[in-house]
Coordinates of C-alpha atoms in Angstrom, one line a residue:
Chain A
X1 CA 122.9 99.4 99.4
X2 CA 121.5 98.8 102.9
X3 CA 118.4 97.3 103.8
X4 CA 116.9 96.8 107.2
X5 CA 114.2 94.0 107.3
X6 CA 111.8 94.8 110.9
X7 CA 110.7 91.3 110.8
X8 CA 113.9 90.4 112.2
X9 CA 114.7 93.6 114.3
X10 CA 113.4 91.9 118.0
X11 CA 115.8 94.1 120.4
X12 CA 115.5 98.2 120.1
X13 CA 117.2 99.9 116.9
X14 CA 118.9 103.1 116.8
X15 CA 119.3 104.9 113.2
X16 CA 120.2 108.2 111.7
X17 CA 120.5 110.2 108.7
X18 CA 120.4 113.3 107.7
X19 CA 116.8 113.0 105.9
X20 CA 114.5 110.5 107.5
X21 CA 111.6 109.8 105.1
X22 CA 108.5 108.1 106.2
X23 CA 106.5 106.3 103.7
X24 CA 108.1 104.6 100.5
X25 CA 105.4 104.9 98.0
X26 CA 105.3 106.9 95.3
X27 CA 106.1 110.0 97.2
X28 CA 108.5 108.3 99.9
X29 CA 110.6 106.8 97.1
X30 CA 110.7 110.0 95.0
X31 CA 111.8 112.2 98.0
X32 CA 114.2 109.7 98.6
X33 CA 115.7 110.0 95.3
X34 CA 116.4 113.0 94.8
X35 CA 117.3 113.6 99.0
X36 CA 120.4 110.7 98.2
X37 CA 121.2 112.5 95.0
X38 CA 121.2 115.6 96.5
X39 CA 124.2 113.9 98.8
X40 CA 121.9 113.8 102.3
X41 CA 121.9 110.7 103.9
X42 CA 118.8 109.3 103.8
X43 CA 116.7 106.7 105.4
X44 CA 113.3 105.2 104.4
X45 CA 111.3 103.8 106.8
X46 CA 108.1 101.4 105.5
X47 CA 105.7 99.8 107.2
X48 CA 104.9 97.0 105.0
X49 CA 107.8 94.8 103.5
X50 CA 109.7 94.4 100.5
X51 CA 108.0 91.6 97.5
X52 CA 110.0 90.2 94.4
X53 CA 108.2 89.8 91.5
X54 CA 108.5 86.2 92.1
X55 CA 106.3 86.6 95.6
X56 CA 103.3 88.0 94.1
X57 CA 100.4 85.5 94.5
X58 CA 98.2 84.7 91.8
X59 CA 94.8 84.8 93.7
X60 CA 93.1 88.4 94.7
X61 CA 92.9 87.0 98.3
X62 CA 96.3 86.4 98.7
X63 CA 97.5 89.4 96.7
X64 CA 95.4 91.2 99.1
X65 CA 96.1 89.9 102.5
X66 CA 99.8 90.1 101.8
X67 CA 100.1 93.5 100.3
X68 CA 96.6 95.5 100.5
X69 CA 95.9 97.8 103.9
X70 CA 93.6 96.0 105.9
X71 CA 93.2 93.3 103.0
X72 CA 92.5 96.2 100.4
X73 CA 88.9 96.5 102.7
X74 CA 89.8 99.9 104.7
X75 CA 86.7 102.3 104.9
X76 CA 85.4 105.6 104.5
X77 CA 82.6 106.4 107.3
X78 CA 80.0 108.2 106.3
X79 CA 76.3 108.0 104.4
X80 CA 77.6 105.5 102.4
X81 CA 80.8 103.7 103.8
X82 CA 82.8 102.9 101.0
X83 CA 86.3 100.7 100.9
X84 CA 89.2 102.4 100.0
X85 CA 92.8 101.0 98.8
X86 CA 96.4 101.1 99.5
X87 CA 99.2 99.3 99.4
X88 CA 100.9 98.3 102.4
X89 CA 104.7 97.3 101.2
X90 CA 107.6 98.8 100.2
X91 CA 106.6 100.9 97.0
X92 CA 103.4 101.6 98.3
X93 CA 100.4 101.1 96.4
X94 CA 102.9 101.6 93.2
X95 CA 103.3 97.9 92.8
X96 CA 99.7 96.9 93.3
X97 CA 98.2 99.8 91.1
X98 CA 97.2 99.8 87.3
X99 CA 100.4 101.7 86.2
X100 CA 98.5 104.6 85.3
X101 CA 100.5 108.0 84.3
X102 CA 99.2 111.1 83.7
X103 CA 100.7 114.6 84.3
X104 CA 99.1 117.2 86.9
X105 CA 96.3 118.9 84.4
X106 CA 97.4 122.3 84.0
X107 CA 93.6 123.4 84.5
X108 CA 94.0 121.6 87.9
X109 CA 97.4 123.7 89.1
X110 CA 95.6 126.8 87.8
X111 CA 92.7 126.2 90.2
X112 CA 95.6 126.1 92.9
X113 CA 96.7 129.0 91.9
X114 CA 93.5 131.0 91.4
X115 CA 93.3 129.8 95.2
X116 CA 96.3 131.0 96.2
X117 CA 98.3 133.3 93.5
X118 CA 101.7 132.7 95.7
X119 CA 101.4 128.9 94.8
X120 CA 102.3 130.0 90.9
X121 CA 105.9 131.7 92.0
X122 CA 106.7 129.0 94.8
X123 CA 106.0 126.2 93.0
X124 CA 106.4 127.5 88.8
X125 CA 104.1 124.9 86.7
X126 CA 107.5 124.5 84.4
X127 CA 109.5 123.2 87.5
X128 CA 107.0 120.6 87.8
X129 CA 106.7 119.6 83.8
X130 CA 110.6 119.5 84.1
X131 CA 110.5 117.0 86.7
X132 CA 107.3 115.0 85.7
X133 CA 109.5 114.6 82.3
X134 CA 112.5 113.3 84.2
X135 CA 110.3 111.2 86.8
X136 CA 108.7 109.8 83.5
X137 CA 111.8 109.0 81.4
X138 CA 112.7 106.8 84.5
X139 CA 109.3 105.2 84.7
X140 CA 109.8 104.2 80.6
X141 CA 106.2 106.2 80.8
X142 CA 104.4 105.0 77.6
X143 CA 101.2 103.9 75.7
X144 CA 99.9 100.6 75.9
X145 CA 101.4 98.3 73.5
X146 CA 98.0 97.4 71.3
X147 CA 99.9 93.8 71.1
X148 CA 98.8 93.2 75.0
X149 CA 96.0 95.5 75.1
X150 CA 93.0 92.2 75.1
X151 CA 89.6 92.4 74.8
X152 CA 88.5 94.6 77.6
X153 CA 90.6 97.3 76.1
X154 CA 89.9 97.4 72.6
X155 CA 86.2 97.0 73.4
X156 CA 86.2 100.2 75.6
X157 CA 87.9 101.6 72.2
X158 CA 85.2 100.3 70.5
X159 CA 82.3 101.9 72.7
X160 CA 83.8 105.4 73.4
X161 CA 84.1 105.4 69.4
X162 CA 80.6 104.8 69.2
X163 CA 79.8 107.3 71.7
X164 CA 82.1 110.0 70.1
X165 CA 84.2 110.6 73.4
X166 CA 87.8 111.0 73.2
X167 CA 90.2 107.9 74.1
X168 CA 93.2 106.9 74.2
X169 CA 95.6 104.0 74.9
X170 CA 96.8 104.3 78.8
X171 CA 100.4 105.4 79.7
X172 CA 101.7 103.7 81.9
X173 CA 104.9 102.6 83.6
X174 CA 105.7 99.3 82.5
X175 CA 108.9 97.3 80.2
X176 CA 108.0 94.7 77.8
X177 CA 104.3 93.9 79.6
X178 CA 103.1 90.7 78.7
X179 CA 99.8 91.2 79.1
X180 CA 98.8 89.0 82.4
X181 CA 96.4 91.4 83.6
X182 CA 97.7 91.3 86.9
X183 CA 99.0 94.3 88.0
X184 CA 96.7 94.2 91.1
X185 CA 98.0 91.1 92.5
X186 CA 101.6 92.4 91.6
X187 CA 103.6 91.7 88.3
X188 CA 105.0 88.4 88.5
X189 CA 107.2 89.2 85.9
X190 CA 108.4 92.0 86.9
X191 CA 107.2 94.3 84.5
X192 CA 105.9 96.7 86.0
X193 CA 108.2 99.7 87.0
X194 CA 107.0 100.6 90.6
X195 CA 109.4 102.7 92.3
X196 CA 110.2 99.8 94.2
X197 CA 111.9 98.7 91.6
X198 CA 113.2 102.0 90.1
X199 CA 113.1 105.2 92.4
X200 CA 113.6 103.7 95.2
X201 CA 116.4 101.6 93.6
X202 CA 118.3 104.5 92.6
X203 CA 118.3 106.1 95.8
X204 CA 119.9 103.0 97.6
X205 CA 122.4 102.9 95.0
X206 CA 122.7 106.8 96.1
X207 CA 123.6 105.9 99.6
X208 CA 120.0 105.5 101.1
X209 CA 119.1 103.1 103.8
X210 CA 115.6 101.4 103.3
X211 CA 114.0 99.8 106.9
X212 CA 110.8 97.9 105.9
X213 CA 108.7 96.4 108.5
X214 CA 108.3 99.4 110.4
X215 CA 105.8 101.1 111.7
X216 CA 106.8 104.6 112.5
X217 CA 104.0 105.9 115.4
X218 CA 105.5 109.4 116.3
X219 CA 107.3 112.3 115.2
X220 CA 109.4 113.2 117.7
X221 CA 110.4 117.2 118.5
X222 CA 112.4 119.3 121.0
X223 CA 111.9 122.8 121.1
X224 CA 109.9 123.3 118.5
X225 CA 112.1 121.4 116.0
X226 CA 111.0 117.7 114.1
X227 CA 114.1 115.5 115.5
X228 CA 113.2 112.2 114.4
X229 CA 110.8 109.6 114.6
X230 CA 109.8 106.3 116.5
X231 CA 108.1 103.4 115.5
X232 CA 107.9 99.5 116.1
X233 CA 109.3 96.6 114.2
X234 CA 107.4 93.6 112.9
X235 CA 109.7 91.8 114.9
X236 CA 108.3 93.9 118.2
X237 CA 111.2 96.5 118.8
X238 CA 111.5 99.7 119.3
X239 CA 112.9 101.8 116.6
X240 CA 114.0 105.4 116.9
X241 CA 115.2 107.3 114.2
X242 CA 117.0 110.7 114.2
X243 CA 117.2 113.1 111.6
X244 CA 120.0 115.5 111.5
X245 CA 118.3 117.6 108.7
X246 CA 114.7 117.0 108.0
X247 CA 111.7 114.5 108.3
X248 CA 109.7 114.1 105.5
X249 CA 106.5 112.8 105.6
X250 CA 105.2 110.6 102.7
X251 CA 102.8 107.9 104.3
X252 CA 99.6 109.1 102.0
X253 CA 97.0 111.3 102.7
X254 CA 95.6 109.1 105.5
X255 CA 98.2 107.9 107.3
X256 CA 100.6 111.2 107.2
X257 CA 98.1 113.5 109.1
X258 CA 97.5 110.2 111.1
X259 CA 100.6 110.5 112.0
X260 CA 100.8 114.2 112.9
X261 CA 97.6 114.5 115.1
X262 CA 99.5 111.1 116.8
X263 CA 102.7 113.3 117.5
X264 CA 100.3 116.4 118.9
X265 CA 100.7 118.1 115.7
X266 CA 96.9 119.4 115.6
X267 CA 97.2 122.8 114.9
X268 CA 95.4 124.2 111.1
X269 CA 93.5 121.8 108.8
X270 CA 95.3 118.3 109.5
X271 CA 93.0 115.8 108.3
X272 CA 90.6 118.3 106.9
X273 CA 89.6 118.6 103.7
X274 CA 90.1 115.2 102.5
X275 CA 89.1 114.8 98.7
X276 CA 89.3 111.4 96.6
X277 CA 88.5 110.4 93.4
X278 CA 85.3 107.6 93.9
X279 CA 85.0 105.1 91.3
X280 CA 81.8 103.3 90.1
X281 CA 81.5 100.2 87.9
X282 CA 79.4 98.4 85.4
X283 CA 80.0 95.1 84.7
X284 CA 78.7 93.8 81.4
X285 CA 78.1 90.2 79.2
X286 CA 79.3 90.0 75.9
X287 CA 77.9 87.2 73.6
X288 CA 81.7 86.1 72.8
X289 CA 84.4 85.4 75.4
X290 CA 86.3 88.1 76.5
X291 CA 88.6 86.5 79.5
X292 CA 88.7 90.2 81.4
X293 CA 91.6 88.3 83.1
X294 CA 93.7 88.7 79.8
X295 CA 95.5 92.0 78.4
X296 CA 97.1 94.6 80.1
X297 CA 95.4 95.4 83.6
X298 CA 94.3 98.9 82.2
X299 CA 95.3 99.4 78.7
X300 CA 92.7 102.0 77.8
X301 CA 90.9 105.4 79.1
X302 CA 88.1 107.6 78.2
X303 CA 88.8 111.2 78.6
X304 CA 86.5 112.8 76.8
X305 CA 84.0 113.9 79.5
X306 CA 87.0 114.9 82.1
X307 CA 85.8 118.3 82.1
X308 CA 82.9 117.0 83.9
X309 CA 84.8 115.0 86.6
X310 CA 84.9 111.4 84.9
X311 CA 87.3 109.8 83.4
X312 CA 86.2 106.3 82.4
X313 CA 89.0 102.8 82.8
X314 CA 88.7 99.4 81.5
X315 CA 89.2 97.5 84.8
X316 CA 91.2 94.0 85.3
X317 CA 90.0 92.5 88.5
X318 CA 91.5 89.3 89.6
X319 CA 89.0 86.3 88.9
X320 CA 87.4 86.8 92.8
X321 CA 87.4 90.7 92.9
X322 CA 85.3 90.2 89.4
X323 CA 83.3 87.4 90.5
X324 CA 81.8 89.2 93.8
X325 CA 80.9 92.3 91.1
X326 CA 78.2 89.9 89.3
X327 CA 74.4 90.4 89.9
X328 CA 72.2 87.9 91.2
X329 CA 72.3 85.4 94.3
X330 CA 71.5 81.8 94.5
X331 CA 71.8 79.6 91.4
X332 CA 71.3 83.0 89.1
X333 CA 75.0 84.3 90.7
X334 CA 76.1 81.0 90.1
X335 CA 75.3 81.4 86.5
X336 CA 77.0 84.6 86.2
X337 CA 79.8 83.0 87.7
X338 CA 80.1 80.4 85.5
X339 CA 79.7 82.6 82.6
X340 CA 82.7 84.6 83.8
X341 CA 84.8 84.4 80.5
X342 CA 82.1 86.4 79.0
X343 CA 82.1 89.3 81.6
X344 CA 83.8 92.6 81.9
X345 CA 83.8 95.7 84.0
X346 CA 84.6 99.4 83.1
X347 CA 84.9 102.1 85.8
X348 CA 84.2 105.7 86.2
X349 CA 86.9 108.1 88.5
X350 CA 84.9 110.8 89.8
X351 CA 86.7 113.9 90.4
X352 CA 83.9 114.3 93.9
X353 CA 83.5 117.6 95.2
X354 CA 82.9 116.7 98.7
X355 CA 85.4 117.0 101.7
X356 CA 85.9 113.9 104.5
X357 CA 88.3 114.4 107.1
X358 CA 91.1 111.9 108.8
X359 CA 90.8 112.1 112.8
X360 CA 92.5 109.9 115.3
X361 CA 90.2 108.1 117.5
X362 CA 91.7 106.0 120.5
X363 CA 95.0 105.8 118.6
X364 CA 92.5 104.3 115.3
X365 CA 92.7 106.5 112.2
X366 CA 89.1 107.0 111.3
X367 CA 88.0 108.4 107.6
X368 CA 84.6 109.9 107.5
X369 CA 83.4 110.9 103.6
X370 CA 80.0 111.8 102.5
X371 CA 79.6 112.5 98.6
X372 CA 77.3 115.4 97.8
X373 CA 74.0 115.2 95.7
X374 CA 76.2 116.5 92.9
X375 CA 79.1 113.8 93.0
X376 CA 76.1 111.0 93.3
X377 CA 74.6 112.8 90.3
X378 CA 78.3 112.1 88.5
X379 CA 77.8 107.9 89.8
X380 CA 74.7 107.8 87.4
X381 CA 75.8 110.1 84.9
X382 CA 79.2 108.0 85.3
X383 CA 77.2 105.0 84.6
X384 CA 75.0 105.8 82.4
X385 CA 78.2 106.4 79.9
X386 CA 79.8 103.2 80.6
X387 CA 76.6 100.9 80.0
X388 CA 76.1 103.0 76.4
X389 CA 79.8 102.1 75.5
X390 CA 79.3 98.8 76.6
X391 CA 76.0 98.3 74.7
X392 CA 77.6 100.1 71.8
X393 CA 80.9 97.7 72.1
X394 CA 78.5 94.7 71.8
X395 CA 77.0 93.9 75.2
X396 CA 74.3 91.5 75.7
X397 CA 73.3 93.5 79.0
X398 CA 75.2 95.6 81.7
X399 CA 74.9 95.4 84.9
X400 CA 74.9 98.9 87.4
X401 CA 75.4 97.3 90.8
X402 CA 73.0 100.1 91.9
X403 CA 70.7 98.7 95.1
X404 CA 67.0 99.8 94.1
X405 CA 68.2 99.9 90.2
X406 CA 67.2 97.1 87.7
X407 CA 70.3 94.5 88.4
X408 CA 70.8 94.2 84.5
X409 CA 69.5 96.6 81.6
X410 CA 69.7 95.7 77.8
X411 CA 68.6 99.5 76.5
X412 CA 70.0 103.1 76.4
X413 CA 66.9 104.2 77.7
X414 CA 66.8 102.2 81.0
X415 CA 70.7 103.9 81.1
X416 CA 68.9 107.1 80.7
X417 CA 66.5 106.1 83.4
X418 CA 69.0 105.6 85.6
X419 CA 70.9 108.9 84.8
X420 CA 67.9 111.2 85.7
X421 CA 66.0 109.3 88.3
X422 CA 68.5 106.4 89.8
X423 CA 68.6 106.8 93.3
X424 CA 70.3 109.7 95.1
X425 CA 71.6 108.3 97.6
X426 CA 75.3 107.4 97.4
X427 CA 74.6 104.3 99.6
X428 CA 72.8 103.0 96.6
X429 CA 76.2 102.7 94.5
X430 CA 78.8 100.1 94.4
X431 CA 81.7 102.7 94.6
X432 CA 85.4 102.1 96.2
X433 CA 88.0 104.8 96.6
X434 CA 91.5 104.8 95.1
X435 CA 93.3 108.2 95.3
X436 CA 93.3 110.8 98.3
X437 CA 94.3 114.4 98.7
X438 CA 94.5 117.4 100.6
X439 CA 94.5 116.5 104.2
X440 CA 97.7 118.5 104.9
X441 CA 97.3 121.2 102.4
X442 CA 100.2 123.3 101.6
X443 CA 98.9 127.2 101.1
X444 CA 100.7 130.6 102.2
X445 CA 98.4 130.9 104.9
X446 CA 99.1 129.2 108.1
X447 CA 95.6 129.5 109.3
X448 CA 94.2 127.5 106.5
X449 CA 97.1 125.1 105.4
X450 CA 99.5 122.9 107.1
X451 CA 102.9 123.0 105.6
X452 CA 103.6 126.3 103.4
X453 CA 104.7 126.6 100.2
X454 CA 108.2 125.2 100.6
X455 CA 106.6 122.2 102.1
X456 CA 108.0 122.6 105.5
X457 CA 105.3 121.9 108.2
X458 CA 104.3 125.8 109.9
X459 CA 105.1 124.8 113.6
X460 CA 107.6 122.0 113.5
X461 CA 111.1 123.3 112.3
X462 CA 112.8 120.6 109.7
X463 CA 109.2 118.2 109.2
X464 CA 108.2 118.6 105.3
X465 CA 105.2 116.8 104.0
X466 CA 105.6 115.4 100.5
X467 CA 102.8 113.0 99.4
X468 CA 99.2 114.3 98.0
X469 CA 98.5 115.3 101.4
X470 CA 99.5 118.6 100.4
X471 CA 97.7 118.6 97.1
X472 CA 95.5 121.6 97.5
X473 CA 92.6 119.7 95.8
X474 CA 91.7 116.3 94.3
X475 CA 93.0 115.8 90.2
X476 CA 90.7 113.9 88.0
X477 CA 93.3 111.7 86.7
X478 CA 95.7 109.2 88.5
X479 CA 98.1 110.7 90.7
X480 CA 101.4 108.5 90.6
X481 CA 103.3 110.9 88.5
X482 CA 102.3 114.1 89.9
X483 CA 102.7 113.0 93.6
X484 CA 106.6 111.4 92.6
X485 CA 107.2 115.2 90.9
X486 CA 106.0 117.3 93.6
X487 CA 107.7 115.1 96.5
X488 CA 110.7 115.5 94.5
X489 CA 110.8 119.2 94.6
X490 CA 109.3 118.7 98.8
X491 CA 112.7 116.7 98.8
X492 CA 114.9 119.7 97.2
X493 CA 113.5 122.1 99.1
X494 CA 114.2 120.2 102.4
X495 CA 117.6 119.2 101.5
X496 CA 118.3 122.9 100.7
X497 CA 116.9 124.6 103.1
X498 CA 118.0 124.5 106.7
X499 CA 114.7 125.9 108.0
X500 CA 115.4 130.1 107.3
X501 CA 112.3 130.6 109.5
X502 CA 112.0 130.4 113.1
X503 CA 108.9 128.2 114.3
X504 CA 107.5 131.4 116.1
X505 CA 107.8 133.4 113.2
X506 CA 106.1 130.6 111.6
X507 CA 103.1 130.6 113.3
X508 CA 102.5 134.4 112.1
X509 CA 99.7 134.7 109.7
X510 CA 100.5 137.8 107.8
X511 CA 97.2 137.9 105.5
Chain B
X1 CA 78.5 79.2 99.6
X2 CA 77.9 75.9 98.2
X3 CA 74.2 77.8 96.9
X4 CA 76.3 80.6 95.1
X5 CA 78.8 78.6 93.2
X6 CA 78.8 77.6 89.9
X7 CA 78.5 73.9 88.7
X8 CA 81.3 71.8 88.8
X9 CA 83.4 72.3 85.6
X10 CA 86.3 70.3 84.7
X11 CA 89.1 70.2 86.9
X12 CA 87.3 72.9 89.2
X13 CA 86.8 72.3 92.9
X14 CA 83.5 71.3 94.5
X15 CA 82.6 73.1 97.6
X16 CA 83.4 70.1 99.8
X17 CA 86.9 70.2 98.1
X18 CA 88.2 73.9 99.1
X19 CA 90.0 74.0 102.0
X20 CA 87.5 76.3 103.9
X21 CA 89.3 76.1 107.4
X22 CA 92.8 77.2 105.9
X23 CA 90.8 79.5 103.8
X24 CA 89.3 81.4 106.8
X25 CA 92.3 80.9 109.3
X26 CA 94.2 83.0 106.5
X27 CA 90.7 85.4 106.2
X28 CA 90.8 85.7 110.1
X29 CA 94.4 86.7 110.1
X30 CA 94.1 89.0 107.4
X31 CA 91.2 90.8 107.4
X32 CA 90.1 94.5 109.2
X33 CA 87.5 93.8 112.4
X34 CA 85.0 95.2 110.5
X35 CA 85.0 92.9 107.5
X36 CA 85.3 89.9 110.2
X37 CA 82.0 91.3 111.6
X38 CA 80.3 91.7 108.5
X39 CA 81.2 88.1 107.7
X40 CA 79.8 86.7 110.9
X41 CA 76.4 88.9 110.5
X42 CA 76.2 87.3 107.3
X43 CA 76.3 84.3 108.7
X44 CA 74.5 84.7 111.8
X45 CA 71.9 86.6 110.0
X46 CA 71.2 84.3 106.8
X47 CA 72.4 81.2 107.9
X48 CA 70.2 81.3 111.1
X49 CA 67.9 83.9 111.5
X50 CA 66.4 84.3 108.2
X51 CA 65.5 80.9 107.5
X52 CA 63.6 81.1 110.7
X53 CA 61.9 84.2 110.0
X54 CA 61.0 82.4 106.8
X55 CA 59.0 79.6 108.8
X56 CA 61.9 76.8 108.7
X57 CA 62.9 74.9 111.7
X58 CA 66.4 74.7 111.1
X59 CA 69.1 76.7 109.9
X60 CA 70.3 77.4 106.1
X61 CA 72.4 74.4 106.1
X62 CA 69.5 72.2 106.8
X63 CA 67.7 73.2 103.7
X64 CA 67.6 71.7 100.6
X65 CA 68.6 72.8 97.3
X66 CA 65.4 74.3 96.3
X67 CA 64.5 75.8 99.6
X68 CA 67.7 77.5 99.9
X69 CA 67.2 79.0 96.5
X70 CA 64.2 80.2 97.6
X71 CA 65.7 81.9 100.6
X72 CA 68.4 83.2 98.6
X73 CA 65.8 84.7 96.2
X74 CA 63.6 86.1 98.8
X75 CA 66.7 87.7 100.7
X76 CA 67.9 89.7 97.6
X77 CA 64.1 91.3 97.7
X78 CA 65.0 93.3 101.2
X79 CA 66.8 96.3 101.1
X80 CA 68.1 95.4 104.9
X81 CA 69.8 92.1 103.4
X82 CA 71.5 93.7 100.7
X83 CA 74.8 94.6 102.6
X84 CA 75.0 91.0 103.7
X85 CA 74.4 89.7 100.6
X86 CA 77.4 92.0 99.2
X87 CA 79.6 90.2 101.8
X88 CA 78.4 87.0 100.9
X89 CA 79.4 87.0 97.3
X90 CA 82.7 88.8 98.5
X91 CA 83.9 86.1 100.5
X92 CA 82.4 83.2 98.8
X93 CA 84.2 84.7 95.7
X94 CA 87.5 84.9 97.6
X95 CA 87.1 81.7 98.7
X96 CA 86.6 79.9 95.9
X97 CA 88.9 81.4 93.2
X98 CA 92.1 81.1 96.3
X99 CA 92.1 77.8 95.3
X100 CA 94.6 77.6 92.6
X101 CA 92.5 74.7 90.9
X102 CA 89.3 76.9 90.4
X103 CA 91.5 79.8 89.2
X104 CA 93.2 77.5 86.6
X105 CA 89.9 76.2 85.5
X106 CA 88.5 79.1 84.8
X107 CA 91.4 80.7 83.4
X108 CA 92.0 78.0 80.9
X109 CA 88.3 77.8 79.6
X110 CA 87.6 78.5 75.8

């Protein structure tokens, strides 16, 4: 097992491996595990640093400052600037996500195949399923134990039941969860089986090297072939990594296209087709203390409206994040904060149809995205359903957090008004974006994709993309497990292939 | 911030007991530029400009409690100020609960 800590790298450093992987989140870790398992010498480069469970801070602020990109306040620009959340640490977002595990939905896969029938042969659903099962076994994915559910999750079940909506305990990658409600600050007990503690350590056991606190800035190329990457360590030194066989980009649907663009690999729809799951949330006040900070961070979900592009989850923020979401100003706000033990927040994840774009402007990554009118209608419907579930579960009042609408709502009639005649501008809604996709779309036609169905870049031989940027669309469900499964397959292709197709032929569009 | 924080409860710090200098040093080091600019705009607009637009001679800090409350309540009715009030809530909440005594007091309350 070898680790390099870029904070200590203060002189130029040269590294070399068969496979160089950029990013250590669910995609990078899964790709590294598979590449190392297949016998390739493997190097993982990660911008953030390692965290041991005991290093995760209690407060939201300290956690976000230490392990979130831009302190959790990265923003997509557009008609409604909206924060998007990404981890910046070894393990990517995995150590600070809600540990929610879904398989790739068959209906989403079928959409992909309908749009590009060749995908069905190149990436069979059965192979994805088998790989998913392997990943889930390693991550010990299982439904949330009722003994650690806590009030926020139990009340969501009660509300969904009252409305007749399908619901279930969330399947999570945890082991012996203590219900501390701190998934989003990092589990202090190390009970979350995030990829830094599982897939990456597997890769290390098979000989992989993880180099943390090193920001990759360019993919290097010679005569149409990716030869490695260059970057800079947190200690301020230049780092070069030569790849004997393949460079695998797994830095997220925002960072991967940005890296391609910075490297001059801009042909095709690089950065286009940005898709995501904007989330809106409903706060609610219950007569009895519900102590939102107790119990599994996200332990229950409502799946009954997934066909409408809506999925509902209990949320378990840190106290500061929950507090900032409460209505009112001045003394009214202070009273709400004082009453924090009675407050809950549940979220609706929206499978948005809008597409945005990732660009690089003056070396800075810029993401633009504006929800469509139908997406905003989903916001309204999601809030209505959340509010109805909260009231059905016993809430005194709910707080939609919609500008231009009542700050507190006590009746279903008002919630119907919100759905039918609430603000039509996305800017009126308090939203956040978590899952991002599609910016280096895979496909059989080079003119409308960035990588082929074998994950190989259409132009640069030896270059692969393995993260959610290759997904042809968003999923409508939490993507970490599908990302791990697909990245495993990408690594299998990258290590197994010796680039049979010359770059010049890859440019041909045979359709 | 004091105008937005709850009345003191057992073991919870009052606003003047918070290490705000330490918090803002960490905030300035970690927050992205747009968030720092948003906070600066909030301080200037709500702290200096808005009280004068309401006819007060001094800044928000110079107002008594009732005048502060009135200024915030009127600000809440102005759509253009809504994003600044959101920033005020976010930063106030982050600052308050970054104090371990505040976090502990709320977590241990019945």
